[in-house]
Amino acid sequence: MKNIFLFLIFLLFTSCVNKEKQLVGHWHEFEKGNDDFICCHTITDSTYTITMNVFDFMADSILKRGIDIQKNQVFTPQKKGAFGYDINDFFTSDFSVKENKVFIEDSIYWVKQKDDNSSFISHFSLGLLVDIHPFETNQTKFNFDLKQNSNVIFIAIGKLKKLTLQLSDKYNLDDYYLQLNDKISDIKDFKEFIFYDSLERNEGSQIVILINADRNVPQSFLSKLEAEILNCGYQKNQMYYLTINSNKRVYGYNHRSL
């Protein structure tokens, strides 16, 4: 009887270890019925990286990169339904692993991705209405330090994602669009947007503007946007563009030198 008991304990321990090992890798999280993934998860032997979207994961928040967790747990943003809880409130051990998928509750599943440059770059469009493939660089140090305590405004520029195009027939598949917060906008809308955003922050023109632009956005489009930003009272040195070193797997913001 004792041997049987020890054997069962061994099986339980082994299954936990195997389950833990299977979590190592790069994952995209989906909700059933939605073709667009809602999260990226990168798990190694020692760290856990959660990427919600280009705005959230660059901020100093509970979702910052490099969270150490027990590998018998996974993260689900749907667990509480709203953000603002302690990070541990989002971890759950209620999941199953089968082949290249992790199943969580009834509506959430992860699909394992090939851990390469394309999957790394895919983080930058997550949660956005537009596709972003950042400008590339060989640098590993950047002009703007995201860790410093600054008020920032994020602007996204790119072609619309398929799901966004399906929401309205007024958009064009081949055109580039400006995303201000969660709305598709024109450059002419920027002045009103920046005015109300500055009022809310009560910081005036001291705000830093971080531009997440797809690398194929025409220079004429970027120049027109910069002219509008300058017309609103900002200086050129307050504008930074997202750039990425895909070989070193690092990213940051630099002044435009295109």
Short mmCIF file of C-alpha atoms in Angstrom, two decimals:
data_model
loop_
_atom_site.label_atom_id
_atom_site.label_comp_id
_atom_site.label_asym_id
_atom_site.label_seq_id
_atom_site.Cartn_x
_atom_site.Cartn_y
_atom_site.Cartn_z
CA MET A 1 0.00 0.00 0.00
CA LYS A 2 2.83 2.36 0.91
CA ASN A 3 4.54 1.69 -2.42
CA ILE A 4 1.31 2.44 -4.31
CA PHE A 5 0.92 5.70 -2.38
CA LEU A 6 4.51 6.74 -3.16
CA PHE A 7 4.00 5.83 -6.81
CA LEU A 8 0.89 8.05 -7.00
CA ILE A 9 2.81 10.93 -5.41
CA PHE A 10 5.58 10.39 -7.98
CA LEU A 11 3.06 10.46 -10.85
CA LEU A 12 1.49 13.64 -9.50
CA PHE A 13 4.89 15.32 -9.18
CA THR A 14 5.94 14.19 -12.66
CA SER A 15 2.73 15.43 -14.25
CA CYS A 16 3.20 18.85 -12.61
CA VAL A 17 6.77 19.07 -13.86
CA ASN A 18 5.75 18.04 -17.38
CA LYS A 19 2.89 20.55 -17.36
CA GLU A 20 5.33 23.21 -16.21
CA LYS A 21 7.82 22.34 -18.96
CA GLN A 22 5.14 22.49 -21.65
CA LEU A 23 4.44 26.14 -20.81
CA VAL A 24 7.91 27.28 -21.85
CA GLY A 25 7.71 29.14 -25.16
CA HIS A 26 5.97 31.95 -27.03
CA TRP A 27 2.16 31.93 -27.10
CA HIS A 28 -0.74 33.90 -28.55
CA GLU A 29 -3.93 34.03 -26.52
CA PHE A 30 -7.33 33.85 -28.20
CA GLU A 31 -10.95 34.08 -27.17
CA LYS A 32 -13.18 31.53 -28.88
CA GLY A 33 -14.97 33.13 -31.81
CA ASN A 34 -12.32 35.85 -32.29
CA ASP A 35 -9.62 35.34 -34.94
CA ASP A 36 -7.37 38.11 -33.57
CA PHE A 37 -5.17 37.17 -30.62
CA ILE A 38 -5.58 39.32 -27.51
CA CYS A 39 -2.29 38.65 -25.67
CA CYS A 40 1.25 37.43 -26.20
CA HIS A 41 2.89 35.28 -23.53
CA THR A 42 6.59 34.43 -23.43
CA ILE A 43 7.65 31.96 -20.75
CA THR A 44 11.20 30.78 -20.09
CA ASP A 45 12.69 28.70 -17.28
CA SER A 46 12.93 31.81 -15.12
CA THR A 47 10.74 34.61 -16.49
CA TYR A 48 7.20 35.30 -17.64
CA THR A 49 6.50 38.09 -20.15
CA ILE A 50 2.95 39.25 -20.79
CA THR A 51 2.23 41.66 -23.65
CA MET A 52 -1.25 43.13 -23.65
CA ASN A 53 -0.77 45.74 -26.35
CA VAL A 54 1.71 48.33 -27.51
CA PHE A 55 0.38 50.86 -24.99
CA ASP A 56 0.03 48.70 -21.88
CA PHE A 57 3.22 46.66 -21.92
CA MET A 58 5.45 49.71 -22.38
CA ALA A 59 3.93 51.41 -19.35
CA ASP A 60 5.13 50.97 -15.78
CA SER A 61 2.20 48.85 -14.67
CA ILE A 62 1.41 45.50 -13.11
CA LEU A 63 1.79 44.05 -16.61
CA LYS A 64 5.45 45.01 -16.95
CA ARG A 65 7.81 42.53 -18.60
CA GLY A 66 9.79 39.84 -16.81
CA ILE A 67 7.39 38.65 -14.12
CA ASP A 68 8.63 35.64 -12.19
CA ILE A 69 5.87 33.12 -11.54
CA GLN A 70 5.43 29.47 -10.82
CA LYS A 71 5.26 27.65 -14.12
CA ASN A 72 2.24 25.64 -13.01
CA GLN A 73 0.25 28.85 -13.40
CA VAL A 74 -0.77 30.84 -16.47
CA PHE A 75 -2.05 34.38 -16.91
CA THR A 76 -5.51 35.30 -18.18
CA PRO A 77 -6.74 38.90 -18.42
CA GLN A 78 -10.32 37.64 -18.53
CA LYS A 79 -10.18 36.08 -15.09
CA LYS A 80 -11.36 39.22 -13.31
CA GLY A 81 -12.84 40.97 -16.30
CA ALA A 82 -11.17 44.33 -15.52
CA PHE A 83 -7.70 45.58 -14.80
CA GLY A 84 -6.49 47.19 -11.60
CA TYR A 85 -6.26 44.09 -9.43
CA ASP A 86 -3.08 42.71 -7.97
CA ILE A 87 -1.11 40.78 -10.61
CA ASN A 88 -1.60 37.52 -8.70
CA ASP A 89 -5.36 37.81 -9.17
CA PHE A 90 -4.87 37.03 -12.85
CA PHE A 91 -2.86 33.83 -12.47
CA THR A 92 -4.64 30.52 -12.55
CA SER A 93 -3.69 26.86 -12.33
CA ASP A 94 -7.03 25.84 -13.87
CA PHE A 95 -5.79 24.95 -17.36
CA SER A 96 -4.86 21.96 -19.48
CA VAL A 97 -2.09 21.48 -22.04
CA LYS A 98 -2.61 19.45 -25.19
CA GLU A 99 -0.05 19.40 -28.00
CA ASN A 100 0.53 23.05 -29.02
CA LYS A 101 -2.44 24.51 -27.15
CA VAL A 102 -3.22 25.60 -23.61
CA PHE A 103 -6.90 25.60 -22.68
CA ILE A 104 -8.14 27.98 -19.97
CA GLU A 105 -11.72 27.96 -18.67
CA ASP A 106 -14.29 27.58 -21.46
CA SER A 107 -13.58 30.55 -23.69
CA ILE A 108 -9.81 31.14 -23.66
CA TYR A 109 -6.98 29.22 -25.29
CA TRP A 110 -3.32 29.80 -26.17
CA VAL A 111 -1.61 28.65 -29.37
CA LYS A 112 2.14 28.08 -29.38
CA GLN A 113 4.16 30.23 -31.80
CA LYS A 114 7.55 29.81 -33.38
CA ASP A 115 9.84 31.97 -31.24
CA ASP A 116 11.53 34.09 -33.90
CA ASN A 117 11.80 37.71 -35.06
CA SER A 118 8.39 37.73 -36.71
CA SER A 119 6.67 36.61 -33.52
CA PHE A 120 8.63 39.22 -31.55
CA ILE A 121 7.57 41.99 -33.94
CA SER A 122 3.95 40.81 -33.82
CA HIS A 123 3.74 42.20 -30.27
CA PHE A 124 3.72 45.74 -31.54
CA SER A 125 0.31 45.61 -33.22
CA LEU A 126 -1.44 43.78 -30.44
CA GLY A 127 -4.52 45.65 -29.24
CA LEU A 128 -4.23 48.23 -32.01
CA LEU A 129 -6.66 48.89 -34.82
CA VAL A 130 -3.71 49.33 -37.19
CA ASP A 131 -0.79 47.10 -38.13
CA ILE A 132 2.65 48.21 -36.90
CA HIS A 133 5.95 46.91 -38.22
CA PRO A 134 8.43 49.34 -36.59
CA PHE A 135 11.39 51.04 -38.22
CA GLU A 136 14.49 48.88 -37.78
CA THR A 137 17.77 49.90 -36.23
CA ASN A 138 21.12 48.42 -35.21
CA GLN A 139 21.10 50.39 -31.97
CA THR A 140 20.52 48.83 -28.57
CA LYS A 141 20.26 52.17 -26.74
CA PHE A 142 17.56 54.70 -27.51
CA ASN A 143 16.97 58.45 -27.18
CA PHE A 144 13.95 58.15 -24.91
CA ASP A 145 13.91 56.09 -21.73
CA LEU A 146 10.48 54.58 -21.17
CA LYS A 147 11.32 54.04 -17.52
CA GLN A 148 11.64 57.73 -16.78
CA ASN A 149 8.65 59.42 -15.18
CA SER A 150 7.12 61.38 -18.05
CA ASN A 151 3.69 62.16 -19.39
CA VAL A 152 3.45 60.58 -22.83
CA ILE A 153 0.92 60.40 -25.62
CA PHE A 154 0.94 57.41 -27.98
CA ILE A 155 -0.01 57.78 -31.64
CA ALA A 156 -0.26 54.79 -33.97
CA ILE A 157 -0.01 55.00 -37.77
CA GLY A 158 -0.48 52.12 -40.19
CA LYS A 159 -2.85 50.18 -42.40
CA LEU A 160 -6.03 48.97 -40.77
CA LYS A 161 -6.31 45.39 -39.56
CA LYS A 162 -8.86 43.16 -41.28
CA LEU A 163 -11.13 43.12 -38.24
CA THR A 164 -11.17 46.93 -38.18
CA LEU A 165 -11.95 47.11 -41.90
CA GLN A 166 -14.95 44.86 -41.36
CA LEU A 167 -16.47 47.36 -38.94
CA SER A 168 -17.01 50.04 -41.58
CA ASP A 169 -17.01 50.35 -45.36
CA LYS A 170 -15.61 53.91 -45.29
CA TYR A 171 -12.01 52.72 -44.85
CA ASN A 172 -9.63 51.62 -47.59
CA LEU A 173 -7.46 48.52 -47.42
CA ASP A 174 -4.44 50.28 -48.98
CA ASP A 175 -4.54 53.59 -47.09
CA TYR A 176 -2.66 54.54 -43.91
CA TYR A 177 -4.58 55.82 -40.91
CA LEU A 178 -3.91 57.59 -37.64
CA GLN A 179 -5.08 55.94 -34.42
CA LEU A 180 -5.67 58.31 -31.50
CA ASN A 181 -6.54 56.29 -28.41
CA ASP A 182 -9.10 53.77 -29.67
CA LYS A 183 -10.38 55.79 -32.66
CA ILE A 184 -9.34 55.91 -36.31
CA SER A 185 -8.69 59.57 -37.11
CA ASP A 186 -7.30 62.00 -39.67
CA ILE A 187 -4.33 64.31 -39.15
CA LYS A 188 -6.77 67.23 -38.99
CA ASP A 189 -8.25 65.67 -35.82
CA PHE A 190 -4.94 65.82 -33.98
CA LYS A 191 -5.24 69.42 -32.73
CA GLU A 192 -8.56 68.79 -30.98
CA PHE A 193 -7.28 65.48 -29.60
CA ILE A 194 -4.12 67.00 -28.16
CA PHE A 195 -6.02 69.96 -26.71
CA TYR A 196 -8.41 67.83 -24.67
CA ASP A 197 -5.69 65.37 -23.68
CA SER A 198 -3.51 68.23 -22.40
CA LEU A 199 -6.44 69.66 -20.44
CA GLU A 200 -6.99 66.33 -18.71
CA ARG A 201 -3.31 66.03 -17.80
CA ASN A 202 -2.92 69.73 -16.98
CA GLU A 203 0.62 69.49 -18.35
CA GLY A 204 0.38 71.61 -21.50
CA SER A 205 3.14 71.15 -24.05
CA GLN A 206 5.48 69.30 -21.66
CA ILE A 207 4.02 65.99 -22.82
CA VAL A 208 6.25 63.69 -24.88
CA ILE A 209 4.70 62.28 -28.05
CA LEU A 210 5.60 58.67 -28.89
CA ILE A 211 4.72 57.71 -32.45
CA ASN A 212 4.24 54.06 -33.31
CA ALA A 213 4.35 54.09 -37.10
CA ASP A 214 4.52 51.23 -39.53
CA ARG A 215 7.87 51.42 -41.33
CA ASN A 216 6.10 51.63 -44.71
CA VAL A 217 4.14 54.79 -43.86
CA PRO A 218 5.00 57.38 -46.57
CA GLN A 219 7.41 60.09 -45.45
CA SER A 220 4.97 62.71 -46.75
CA PHE A 221 2.37 61.43 -44.26
CA LEU A 222 4.83 61.59 -41.36
CA SER A 223 6.02 65.07 -42.36
CA LYS A 224 2.42 66.32 -42.49
CA LEU A 225 1.75 64.90 -39.02
CA GLU A 226 4.94 66.45 -37.62
CA ALA A 227 3.95 69.83 -39.06
CA GLU A 228 0.59 69.57 -37.29
CA ILE A 229 2.30 68.64 -34.00
CA LEU A 230 4.63 71.62 -34.31
CA ASN A 231 1.64 73.82 -35.12
CA CYS A 232 0.14 72.78 -31.78
CA GLY A 233 3.08 74.26 -29.89
CA TYR A 234 5.35 71.23 -29.52
CA GLN A 235 9.04 71.09 -30.40
CA LYS A 236 10.66 68.57 -32.72
CA ASN A 237 12.69 67.16 -29.82
CA GLN A 238 9.44 66.17 -28.06
CA MET A 239 8.61 63.64 -30.81
CA TYR A 240 10.00 60.10 -30.80
CA TYR A 241 9.43 57.14 -33.13
CA LEU A 242 9.27 53.49 -32.16
CA THR A 243 12.29 51.60 -33.54
CA ILE A 244 13.26 47.97 -33.15
CA ASN A 245 16.43 45.91 -33.27
CA SER A 246 14.90 42.58 -34.22
CA ASN A 247 18.20 40.68 -34.05
CA LYS A 248 18.87 41.71 -30.45
CA ARG A 249 15.15 41.59 -29.57
CA VAL A 250 15.14 45.14 -28.14
CA TYR A 251 13.05 48.20 -28.95
CA GLY A 252 12.84 51.85 -28.00
CA TYR A 253 12.09 55.38 -29.17
CA ASN A 254 14.38 57.58 -31.27
CA HIS A 255 14.05 60.97 -32.93
CA ARG A 256 13.22 60.57 -36.61
CA SER A 257 16.20 60.26 -38.94
CA LEU A 258 14.48 58.69 -41.92
#
